[in-house]
PDB file of C-alpha atoms in Angstrom:
ATOM      1  CA  MET T   1     -11.293 -30.538  13.664  1.00 48.00           C
ATOM      2  CA  SER T   2     -11.584 -26.866  12.691  1.00 58.00           C
ATOM      3  CA  CYS T   3      -8.582 -24.632  12.101  1.00 85.00           C
ATOM      4  CA  SER T   4      -8.586 -21.063  13.341  1.00 91.00           C
ATOM      5  CA  PRO T   5      -7.684 -18.459  10.779  1.00 95.00           C
ATOM      6  CA  LYS T   6      -4.087 -17.239  11.136  1.00 97.00           C
ATOM      7  CA  ILE T   7      -3.593 -13.423  11.248  1.00 98.00           C
ATOM      8  CA  LEU T   8      -0.307 -11.639  11.119  1.00 97.00           C
ATOM      9  CA  ILE T   9      -0.130  -8.150  12.702  1.00 97.00           C
ATOM     10  CA  ALA T  10       2.909  -6.167  11.702  1.00 96.00           C
ATOM     11  CA  ASP T  11       3.332  -2.779  13.360  1.00 95.00           C
ATOM     12  CA  ASP T  12       6.222  -0.941  14.881  1.00 93.00           C
ATOM     13  CA  GLU T  13       4.188  -0.145  18.018  1.00 95.00           C
ATOM     14  CA  PRO T  14       4.373  -3.151  20.289  1.00 95.00           C
ATOM     15  CA  ARG T  15       1.476  -2.037  22.460  1.00 96.00           C
ATOM     16  CA  PHE T  16      -0.774  -1.754  19.478  1.00 95.00           C
ATOM     17  CA  CYS T  17       0.228  -5.273  18.351  1.00 95.00           C
ATOM     18  CA  GLU T  18      -0.460  -6.703  21.808  1.00 96.00           C
ATOM     19  CA  SER T  19      -3.810  -4.871  22.189  1.00 96.00           C
ATOM     20  CA  LEU T  20      -5.077  -6.043  18.838  1.00 97.00           C
ATOM     21  CA  ARG T  21      -3.670  -9.561  19.504  1.00 97.00           C
ATOM     22  CA  PHE T  22      -5.598  -9.777  22.797  1.00 96.00           C
ATOM     23  CA  LEU T  23      -8.853  -8.720  21.088  1.00 96.00           C
ATOM     24  CA  LEU T  24      -8.523 -11.157  18.231  1.00 97.00           C
ATOM     25  CA  ILE T  25      -7.380 -14.155  20.340  1.00 96.00           C
ATOM     26  CA  SER T  26     -10.533 -13.701  22.414  1.00 94.00           C
ATOM     27  CA  GLN T  27     -12.495 -14.159  19.189  1.00 94.00           C
ATOM     28  CA  GLY T  28     -10.704 -17.418  18.356  1.00 94.00           C
ATOM     29  CA  TYR T  29      -8.112 -16.343  15.908  1.00 97.00           C
ATOM     30  CA  ASP T  30      -4.496 -17.624  15.778  1.00 97.00           C
ATOM     31  CA  ILE T  31      -2.397 -14.461  15.961  1.00 97.00           C
ATOM     32  CA  LEU T  32       1.252 -13.738  15.132  1.00 97.00           C
ATOM     33  CA  THR T  33       2.756 -10.275  15.786  1.00 97.00           C
ATOM     34  CA  THR T  34       5.942  -8.597  14.763  1.00 96.00           C
ATOM     35  CA  THR T  35       7.462  -5.091  14.960  1.00 95.00           C
ATOM     36  CA  SER T  36       9.835  -5.777  12.085  1.00 94.00           C
ATOM     37  CA  GLY T  37       9.157  -5.646   8.383  1.00 93.00           C
ATOM     38  CA  ARG T  38      11.871  -8.250   7.699  1.00 95.00           C
ATOM     39  CA  GLU T  39      10.339 -10.653  10.170  1.00 95.00           C
ATOM     40  CA  ALA T  40       6.932 -10.047   8.676  1.00 95.00           C
ATOM     41  CA  GLN T  41       8.334 -10.829   5.240  1.00 95.00           C
ATOM     42  CA  HIS T  42       9.850 -14.027   6.545  1.00 96.00           C
ATOM     43  CA  LEU T  43       6.594 -15.129   8.245  1.00 96.00           C
ATOM     44  CA  LEU T  44       4.563 -14.386   5.125  1.00 95.00           C
ATOM     45  CA  SER T  45       6.992 -16.413   2.973  1.00 95.00           C
ATOM     46  CA  THR T  46       7.202 -19.453   5.282  1.00 97.00           C
ATOM     47  CA  LEU T  47       3.684 -19.785   6.859  1.00 96.00           C
ATOM     48  CA  GLN T  48       0.174 -20.020   5.609  1.00 96.00           C
ATOM     49  CA  ILE T  49      -1.250 -16.559   6.720  1.00 96.00           C
ATOM     50  CA  ASP T  50      -4.921 -15.949   6.087  1.00 97.00           C
ATOM     51  CA  LEU T  51      -4.858 -12.238   6.753  1.00 97.00           C
ATOM     52  CA  ALA T  52      -2.054  -9.698   7.279  1.00 96.00           C
ATOM     53  CA  LEU T  53      -2.636  -6.395   9.040  1.00 96.00           C
ATOM     54  CA  LEU T  54       0.295  -4.260   7.974  1.00 95.00           C
ATOM     55  CA  ASP T  55       1.583  -0.930   9.154  1.00 93.00           C
ATOM     56  CA  LEU T  56       2.401   1.017   5.947  1.00 92.00           C
ATOM     57  CA  ALA T  57       5.405   2.672   7.651  1.00 89.00           C
ATOM     58  CA  ILE T  58       6.894  -0.304   9.466  1.00 89.00           C
ATOM     59  CA  PRO T  59      10.782  -0.165   9.503  1.00 84.00           C
ATOM     60  CA  GLU T  60      13.029  -2.175   7.210  1.00 88.00           C
ATOM     61  CA  VAL T  61      10.368  -3.318   4.739  1.00 89.00           C
ATOM     62  CA  SER T  62       7.317  -1.224   4.425  1.00 87.00           C
ATOM     63  CA  GLY T  63       3.734  -2.561   4.434  1.00 88.00           C
ATOM     64  CA  LEU T  64       3.430  -1.477   0.759  1.00 87.00           C
ATOM     65  CA  GLN T  65       6.548  -3.550  -0.077  1.00 89.00           C
ATOM     66  CA  LEU T  66       5.136  -6.523   1.791  1.00 89.00           C
ATOM     67  CA  MET T  67       1.907  -6.406  -0.185  1.00 87.00           C
ATOM     68  CA  ASP T  68       3.940  -6.671  -3.443  1.00 82.00           C
TER      69      ASP T  68
END
């Protein structure tokens, strides 16, 4: 059984998140999206995420803070 890479998309533009989610799901990736920096922080700390695509200016907790 193969496991799809899990990608987190964190951006404060919901339409951008959904567009990118649609494109990546069609390529076989497991996608999580959020428009909240705090939720992104929670997901990164509780789940095994293979790749995070972060908006640098996302509200609450910036993408730069999340990378730290």
